[in-house]
Tab-separated table of C-alpha atoms and ligand atoms in Angstrom:
chain	number	residue	atom	x	y	z
A	1	MET	CA	0.975	-27.187	-9.543
A	2	THR	CA	0.800	-23.429	-9.838
A	3	ARG	CA	-1.527	-20.855	-8.358
A	4	GLU	CA	-2.590	-17.395	-9.428
A	5	GLY	CA	0.236	-14.922	-8.935
A	6	GLU	CA	2.783	-17.542	-7.945
A	7	VAL	CA	6.307	-16.176	-7.995
A	8	GLY	CA	8.848	-19.002	-7.928
A	9	ALA	CA	7.295	-20.957	-5.047
A	10	ALA	CA	5.682	-24.380	-4.835
A	11	PRO	CA	2.840	-24.631	-2.285
A	12	ASP	CA	4.597	-27.563	-0.529
A	13	ASP	CA	7.808	-25.533	-0.089
A	14	PRO	CA	8.924	-25.969	3.586
A	15	GLY	CA	9.915	-22.280	3.708
A	16	LEU	CA	6.271	-21.284	3.392
A	17	VAL	CA	4.286	-20.222	6.464
A	18	SER	CA	0.647	-21.412	6.451
A	19	GLY	CA	1.152	-22.507	2.856
A	20	GLN	CA	0.954	-18.937	1.496
A	21	PHE	CA	3.444	-16.625	3.186
A	22	ARG	CA	7.202	-16.271	3.424
A	23	PHE	CA	9.820	-14.185	5.243
A	24	PHE	CA	11.499	-11.526	3.091
A	25	ASP	CA	14.550	-9.499	4.090
A	26	ALA	CA	14.234	-5.935	2.864
A	27	GLN	CA	15.659	-2.500	3.432
A	28	VAL	CA	14.449	1.052	3.234
A	29	VAL	CA	15.135	2.506	-0.206
A	30	ARG	CA	13.572	5.932	0.326
A	31	THR	CA	11.010	7.777	2.429
A	32	ARG	CA	8.547	10.487	1.454
A	33	ARG	CA	6.291	12.509	3.707
A	34	LEU	CA	2.726	12.448	2.286
A	35	GLY	CA	1.313	14.885	4.855
A	36	PRO	CA	1.456	15.698	8.571
A	37	THR	CA	0.318	12.155	9.497
A	38	LEU	CA	1.407	9.759	6.764
A	39	THR	CA	4.877	8.871	5.612
A	40	ARG	CA	5.536	6.530	2.658
A	41	ILE	CA	8.414	4.121	3.120
A	42	THR	CA	9.618	2.226	0.065
A	43	PHE	CA	11.269	-1.120	0.784
A	44	GLY	CA	13.490	-2.926	-1.708
A	45	GLY	CA	15.972	-5.750	-2.061
A	46	PRO	CA	16.414	-8.867	-4.247
A	47	PRO	CA	14.340	-11.179	-1.943
A	48	LEU	CA	11.232	-9.106	-2.738
A	49	ALA	CA	11.245	-10.743	-6.191
A	50	GLY	CA	9.395	-13.605	-4.447
A	51	LEU	CA	6.700	-11.423	-2.868
A	52	ALA	CA	3.345	-11.407	-4.693
A	53	SER	CA	0.871	-8.824	-3.411
A	54	GLY	CA	-2.784	-9.518	-4.100
A	55	GLY	CA	-3.439	-5.746	-4.089
A	56	ARG	CA	-6.564	-4.238	-2.506
A	57	ASP	CA	-6.135	-4.350	1.312
A	58	GLN	CA	-3.214	-6.794	1.179
A	59	SER	CA	-1.756	-6.853	4.685
A	60	PHE	CA	1.470	-8.393	5.973
A	61	SER	CA	3.487	-8.691	9.188
A	62	LEU	CA	6.396	-6.298	9.567
A	63	PHE	CA	9.337	-7.045	11.855
A	64	LEU	CA	11.327	-4.050	13.050
A	65	PRO	CA	14.544	-3.660	15.067
A	66	HIS	CA	14.578	-2.004	18.491
A	67	PRO	CA	16.564	1.237	18.757
A	68	GLY	CA	20.275	0.323	18.718
A	69	GLN	CA	19.780	-2.985	16.864
A	70	GLU	CA	21.086	-3.236	13.285
A	71	ALA	CA	18.387	-5.649	12.150
A	72	PRO	CA	15.215	-7.203	13.563
A	73	LEU	CA	15.932	-10.284	15.683
A	74	LEU	CA	14.087	-13.372	14.457
A	75	PRO	CA	15.245	-16.825	15.554
A	76	ASP	CA	13.725	-19.209	13.056
A	77	ARG	CA	12.379	-18.099	9.716
A	78	THR	CA	11.294	-21.355	8.203
A	79	GLY	CA	7.990	-23.122	8.442
A	80	GLU	CA	5.459	-22.977	11.236
A	81	GLY	CA	7.684	-22.927	14.341
A	82	TRP	CA	8.662	-19.288	13.997
A	83	TYR	CA	5.965	-17.768	16.220
A	84	ARG	CA	6.757	-19.847	19.316
A	85	ALA	CA	10.511	-19.344	18.797
A	86	TRP	CA	10.022	-15.579	18.406
A	87	GLN	CA	7.787	-15.447	21.494
A	88	ALA	CA	10.385	-17.313	23.553
A	89	LEU	CA	12.939	-14.507	23.030
A	90	PRO	CA	13.102	-11.607	25.546
A	91	GLU	CA	10.520	-8.974	24.622
A	92	ASP	CA	13.051	-6.147	24.513
A	93	GLU	CA	15.292	-8.086	22.084
A	94	ARG	CA	12.939	-9.897	19.727
A	95	ALA	CA	11.788	-8.002	16.647
A	96	VAL	CA	8.816	-5.667	17.057
A	97	LEU	CA	5.916	-7.253	15.145
A	98	ARG	CA	3.190	-5.067	13.621
A	99	SER	CA	0.574	-5.343	10.844
A	100	TYR	CA	0.765	-3.089	7.775
A	101	THR	CA	-0.615	-2.860	4.232
A	102	ILE	CA	1.158	-3.093	0.906
A	103	ARG	CA	0.029	0.140	-0.753
A	104	ALA	CA	1.807	-0.678	-4.025
A	105	GLN	CA	4.246	-3.184	-5.468
A	106	ARG	CA	6.561	-2.665	-8.454
A	107	ARG	CA	9.004	-4.842	-10.400
A	108	ASN	CA	12.400	-3.955	-11.909
A	109	PRO	CA	13.518	-3.082	-9.320
A	110	ASP	CA	11.436	-5.043	-6.797
A	111	GLU	CA	9.895	-2.521	-4.408
A	112	VAL	CA	6.892	-2.145	-2.132
A	113	ASP	CA	5.392	1.053	-0.713
A	114	VAL	CA	4.018	1.070	2.831
A	115	ASP	CA	2.252	4.177	4.185
A	116	PHE	CA	2.724	4.610	7.943
A	117	ALA	CA	0.345	6.731	10.020
A	118	LEU	CA	2.563	8.466	12.557
A	119	HIS	CA	1.111	8.887	16.037
A	120	GLY	CA	2.744	10.364	19.110
A	121	THR	CA	5.878	11.449	17.223
A	122	GLY	CA	5.142	15.173	16.734
A	123	PRO	CA	6.821	17.930	18.756
A	124	ASP	CA	3.538	18.683	20.582
A	125	ASP	CA	2.644	15.049	21.366
A	126	PRO	CA	2.942	13.950	25.003
A	127	PRO	CA	6.155	11.937	25.541
A	128	GLY	CA	5.776	8.155	25.538
A	129	THR	CA	2.608	8.021	23.406
A	130	ALA	CA	4.259	6.784	20.193
A	131	GLY	CA	4.300	3.036	19.603
A	132	PRO	CA	7.543	1.401	18.438
A	133	ALA	CA	6.406	1.135	14.800
A	134	SER	CA	5.366	4.773	14.616
A	135	ARG	CA	8.666	5.821	16.217
A	136	TRP	CA	10.654	3.625	13.821
A	137	ALA	CA	8.805	4.998	10.778
A	138	ALA	CA	9.328	8.611	11.859
A	139	GLY	CA	13.104	8.075	11.914
A	140	ALA	CA	13.495	5.573	9.052
A	141	ALA	CA	16.340	6.176	6.598
A	142	PRO	CA	17.681	4.458	3.456
A	143	GLY	CA	19.533	1.255	4.346
A	144	ASP	CA	17.499	0.481	7.502
A	145	ARG	CA	16.798	-3.254	7.652
A	146	VAL	CA	13.407	-4.934	8.223
A	147	VAL	CA	11.786	-8.318	7.626
A	148	LEU	CA	8.385	-8.817	6.010
A	149	LEU	CA	6.219	-11.909	6.467
A	150	GLY	CA	4.208	-11.495	3.309
A	151	PRO	CA	2.404	-13.322	0.513
A	152	ALA	CA	4.226	-15.686	-1.839
A	153	PHE	CA	1.001	-15.921	-3.883
A	154	ALA	CA	-1.282	-13.104	-5.040
A	155	ASP	CA	-4.294	-15.248	-4.138
A	156	ASN	CA	-3.865	-15.311	-0.350
A	157	ARG	CA	-5.881	-15.050	2.873
A	158	SER	CA	-4.546	-11.626	3.872
A	159	VAL	CA	-6.708	-9.904	1.277
A	160	GLY	CA	-10.036	-9.102	2.954
A	161	PHE	CA	-11.830	-7.063	0.275
A	162	ARG	CA	-13.870	-9.657	-1.643
A	163	PRO	CA	-17.235	-8.319	-2.865
A	164	PRO	CA	-19.696	-11.040	-3.955
A	165	ALA	CA	-20.564	-11.134	-7.667
A	166	ASP	CA	-24.089	-9.749	-7.076
A	167	THR	CA	-22.795	-6.501	-5.496
A	168	ASP	CA	-24.459	-3.347	-6.912
A	169	TRP	CA	-22.351	-0.807	-5.068
A	170	VAL	CA	-19.436	-0.625	-2.643
A	171	LEU	CA	-19.279	1.269	0.648
A	172	LEU	CA	-15.819	2.008	2.081
A	173	ALA	CA	-14.944	3.673	5.398
A	174	ALA	CA	-11.444	4.134	6.786
A	175	ASP	CA	-9.271	6.219	9.052
A	176	GLU	CA	-5.658	7.154	8.275
A	177	THR	CA	-4.320	3.676	9.153
A	178	ALA	CA	-6.681	2.067	6.637
A	179	LEU	CA	-6.295	4.783	3.982
A	180	PRO	CA	-3.476	2.781	2.293
A	181	ALA	CA	-5.804	-0.234	2.046
A	182	LEU	CA	-8.683	1.900	0.784
A	183	GLY	CA	-6.362	3.393	-1.858
A	184	GLY	CA	-5.370	-0.134	-2.931
A	185	ILE	CA	-9.050	-1.099	-3.201
A	186	LEU	CA	-9.845	1.938	-5.377
A	187	ASP	CA	-6.843	1.107	-7.610
A	188	HIS	CA	-8.288	-2.390	-8.064
A	189	LEU	CA	-11.963	-1.567	-8.726
A	190	PRO	CA	-13.259	-1.159	-12.307
A	191	ALA	CA	-13.894	2.505	-13.154
A	192	ASP	CA	-17.658	1.963	-13.494
A	193	THR	CA	-18.113	0.583	-9.951
A	194	VAL	CA	-20.502	2.649	-7.838
A	195	VAL	CA	-18.408	3.590	-4.792
A	196	ARG	CA	-19.249	5.648	-1.712
A	197	ALA	CA	-16.160	6.169	0.437
A	198	TRP	CA	-15.615	8.063	3.689
A	199	ILE	CA	-12.082	8.689	4.917
A	200	GLU	CA	-11.210	10.240	8.268
A	201	VAL	CA	-7.818	11.935	8.714
A	202	PRO	CA	-6.357	14.111	11.481
A	203	HIS	CA	-5.327	17.119	9.289
A	204	PRO	CA	-6.658	18.752	6.097
A	205	GLN	CA	-3.156	18.343	4.599
A	206	ASP	CA	-3.475	14.554	4.947
A	207	ILE	CA	-5.999	14.539	2.098
A	208	GLN	CA	-4.361	12.858	-0.874
A	209	ALA	CA	-5.102	12.161	-4.533
A	210	LEU	CA	-6.964	8.878	-5.097
A	211	PRO	CA	-8.310	7.227	-8.273
A	212	SER	CA	-11.167	9.381	-9.520
A	213	HIS	CA	-14.114	8.276	-11.693
A	214	PRO	CA	-17.656	9.689	-12.050
A	215	ASP	CA	-19.156	6.886	-9.902
A	216	PHE	CA	-16.482	7.061	-7.190
A	217	ARG	CA	-17.811	9.501	-4.571
A	218	ILE	CA	-15.160	10.110	-1.918
A	219	THR	CA	-15.843	12.181	1.196
A	220	TRP	CA	-12.914	13.346	3.331
A	221	LEU	CA	-13.560	14.041	7.007
A	222	VAL	CA	-11.073	15.876	9.183
A	223	ARG	CA	-11.108	14.774	12.823
A	224	ARG	CA	-11.546	17.546	15.362
A	225	SER	CA	-8.327	17.718	17.330
A	226	GLY	CA	-8.334	16.608	20.921
A	227	ASP	CA	-11.781	15.096	21.439
A	228	GLY	CA	-10.789	11.605	20.218
A	229	GLY	CA	-14.205	11.196	18.564
A	230	SER	CA	-14.655	9.971	15.016
A	231	PRO	CA	-16.779	11.870	12.461
A	232	LEU	CA	-17.298	8.664	10.437
A	233	ALA	CA	-20.365	7.430	12.334
A	234	GLU	CA	-22.212	10.746	11.957
A	235	ALA	CA	-21.297	10.963	8.257
A	236	LEU	CA	-22.687	7.506	7.579
A	237	ARG	CA	-25.814	8.158	9.621
A	238	THR	CA	-26.736	11.178	7.503
A	239	ALA	CA	-25.554	9.768	4.163
A	240	ASP	CA	-27.858	9.369	1.200
A	241	LEU	CA	-26.977	5.815	0.137
A	242	PRO	CA	-27.629	4.335	-3.317
A	243	GLY	CA	-30.272	1.656	-3.826
A	244	GLY	CA	-29.429	-1.950	-4.663
A	245	THR	CA	-27.250	-4.514	-2.888
A	246	PRO	CA	-24.157	-3.111	-1.175
A	247	TYR	CA	-20.881	-4.639	-0.048
A	248	ALA	CA	-19.247	-2.731	2.811
A	249	TRP	CA	-15.585	-2.671	3.842
A	250	LEU	CA	-14.778	-0.916	7.125
A	251	ALA	CA	-11.350	-0.558	8.747
A	252	GLY	CA	-9.700	1.686	11.316
A	253	GLU	CA	-9.944	2.173	15.087
A	254	ALA	CA	-11.692	-0.887	16.537
A	255	GLY	CA	-14.415	0.930	18.517
A	256	THR	CA	-15.324	3.125	15.545
A	257	VAL	CA	-15.414	0.170	13.161
A	258	ARG	CA	-17.690	-1.753	15.529
A	259	ALA	CA	-20.097	1.214	15.736
A	260	LEU	CA	-20.157	1.604	11.937
A	261	ARG	CA	-20.851	-2.075	11.410
A	262	ARG	CA	-23.651	-2.022	13.992
A	263	HIS	CA	-25.216	0.987	12.262
A	264	LEU	CA	-25.060	-0.624	8.803
A	265	VAL	CA	-26.494	-3.953	9.973
A	266	ARG	CA	-29.112	-2.722	12.459
A	267	GLU	CA	-30.222	0.642	11.088
A	268	VAL	CA	-29.552	0.385	7.351
A	269	GLY	CA	-30.382	-3.338	7.109
A	270	VAL	CA	-27.219	-4.464	5.327
A	271	ASP	CA	-26.780	-8.254	5.467
A	272	ARG	CA	-23.968	-8.843	8.008
A	273	ALA	CA	-22.346	-11.331	5.621
A	274	ARG	CA	-21.813	-8.429	3.206
A	275	VAL	CA	-19.871	-6.313	5.710
A	276	GLU	CA	-16.116	-6.941	5.872
A	277	PHE	CA	-14.755	-5.136	8.937
A	278	SER	CA	-11.408	-4.986	10.673
A	279	GLY	CA	-10.133	-3.127	13.755
A	280	TYR	CA	-6.671	-1.970	12.649
A	281	TRP	CA	-5.834	-0.592	16.113
A	282	ARG	CA	-7.595	0.055	19.391
A	283	ARG	CA	-7.344	3.244	21.398
A	284	GLY	CA	-5.201	2.691	24.524
A	285	THR	CA	-4.078	-0.819	23.481
A	286	SER	CA	-0.851	-1.828	21.722
A	287	GLU	CA	-0.785	-4.484	19.004
A	288	GLU	CA	0.994	-6.890	21.423
A	289	GLN	CA	-1.893	-6.540	23.864
A	290	LEU	CA	-4.429	-7.104	21.062
A	291	ARG	CA	-2.549	-10.230	19.951
A	292	ALA	CA	-2.440	-11.554	23.525
A	293	GLU	CA	-6.200	-10.970	23.889
A	294	ALA	CA	-6.932	-12.753	20.606
A	295	LEU	CA	-4.738	-15.705	21.641
A	296	ALA	CA	-6.414	-15.948	25.054
A	297	ALA	CA	-9.862	-15.878	23.415
A	298	ALA	CA	-8.852	-18.577	20.928
A	299	THR	CA	-7.535	-20.895	23.638
A	300	ALA	CA	-10.316	-20.233	26.207
B	1	LIG	C1	-4.503	-5.708	8.791
B	1	LIG	C2	-3.911	-4.393	9.274
B	1	LIG	C3	-3.337	-3.508	8.369
B	1	LIG	C4	-2.800	-2.285	8.815
B	1	LIG	N1	-2.235	-1.428	7.898
B	1	LIG	C5	-1.708	-0.253	8.321
B	1	LIG	C6	-1.074	0.641	7.394
B	1	LIG	O1	-0.916	0.361	6.220
B	1	LIG	N2	-0.614	1.826	7.883
B	1	LIG	C7	-0.729	2.166	9.216
B	1	LIG	O2	-0.289	3.244	9.609
B	1	LIG	N3	-1.282	1.322	10.107
B	1	LIG	C8	-1.763	0.128	9.698
B	1	LIG	N4	-2.328	-0.731	10.597
B	1	LIG	C9	-2.434	-0.295	11.998
B	1	LIG	C10	-1.141	-0.462	12.786
B	1	LIG	O3	-0.759	-1.837	12.785
B	1	LIG	C11	-1.394	0.003	14.241
B	1	LIG	O4	-1.673	1.383	14.258
B	1	LIG	C12	-0.263	-0.331	15.184
B	1	LIG	O5	-0.789	-0.293	16.494
B	1	LIG	C13	0.908	0.647	15.112
B	1	LIG	O6	1.928	0.155	15.966
B	1	LIG	P1	2.732	1.086	16.968
B	1	LIG	O7	3.932	0.284	17.387
B	1	LIG	O8	2.987	2.418	16.335
B	1	LIG	O9	1.740	1.305	18.188
B	1	LIG	P2	1.346	0.232	19.347
B	1	LIG	O10	2.547	-0.098	20.164
B	1	LIG	O11	0.635	-0.921	18.720
B	1	LIG	O12	0.339	1.078	20.217
B	1	LIG	C14	0.794	2.050	21.166
B	1	LIG	C15	-0.353	3.005	21.509
B	1	LIG	O13	-0.643	3.786	20.339
B	1	LIG	C16	-2.031	3.678	20.007
B	1	LIG	N5	-2.137	3.729	18.534
B	1	LIG	C17	-1.840	2.766	17.633
B	1	LIG	N6	-2.046	3.227	16.376
B	1	LIG	C18	-2.495	4.508	16.510
B	1	LIG	C19	-2.863	5.516	15.581
B	1	LIG	N7	-2.815	5.334	14.256
B	1	LIG	N8	-3.272	6.723	16.083
B	1	LIG	C20	-3.310	6.957	17.422
B	1	LIG	N9	-2.960	6.035	18.347
B	1	LIG	C21	-2.546	4.832	17.891
B	1	LIG	C22	-2.500	2.374	20.629
B	1	LIG	O14	-3.881	2.430	20.909
B	1	LIG	C23	-1.653	2.293	21.879
B	1	LIG	O15	-2.255	3.020	22.918
B	1	LIG	C24	-2.845	-1.959	10.181
B	1	LIG	C25	-3.400	-2.880	11.099
B	1	LIG	C26	-3.935	-4.079	10.650
B	1	LIG	C27	-4.509	-5.039	11.662
């Protein structure tokens, strides 16, 4: 049996995680600064021949080494037992686990691009505010080793952007952490799709080239430094939206995303089933803490 986008894997393969994902060893091939906030890290290596990105907002789990480690420490990389085995290791030794987006995938050679939003790593940032992934990305160099838990099939559950067939137009809103996903969505959409997109970034120099078509209307918003507030909510409140049936995709800081969703559902009257939303990070909370909260809620 084969599935769309299958790359050399059978769905009953015991190396698969949740039937769709697999661990891939990879290393940094090159890095490129895209602006003050974003840095593009290209990963490569023969195992990536088995990775099959579904494009759009395809996310994956990234395992990183701690400073001083040569490679991320993962005990058991086959099947479903990996999470418990990883959790059982001391926190300061086991690989750092974070969620990221595949911005692009290429073949010959097998490579993926991941755009990291750096936070807390600048010379003026207060010490201790950078998370481990941001710190790792700021210092990444060719040859650095990582592990990806990513899709073995292009048709997989880690793609969230799925507009229903009766969609008339698409609304997108993102901050810098979800800009890679938004870029992947624009790459995927037919040129005649009616798109209204709002993207919030910290600096004017973070604005980047994205696919451009007459019906793609993209508005860049630069966050005012220091106040922590997001200009996205205000921009959406005053926006002149097209008529017809929308599909909305919202991603970024969790509090902002929640406010945007509430506005679209309550004030604009968008059917909540047509709003795909995802908190990519939460102010003041690390991804470990978010994962622990989600686990506690699921087992309560
Ligand atoms: C599905 C999904 C896809 C994602 N894709 C991407 C992607 O492609 N690129 C990307 O850059 N991020 C992406 N993210 C967000 C990224 O996983 C988080 O920003 C993550 O918290 C970064 O880890 P860290 O170790 O740097 O910080 P953590 O240790 O998790 O957090 C440390 C502190 O930094 C704060 N923090 C975290 N991120 C930011 C930020 N961007 N700005 C300011 N403060 C922050 C936290 O609130 C916390 O107080 C994605 C998240 C999800 C869920």
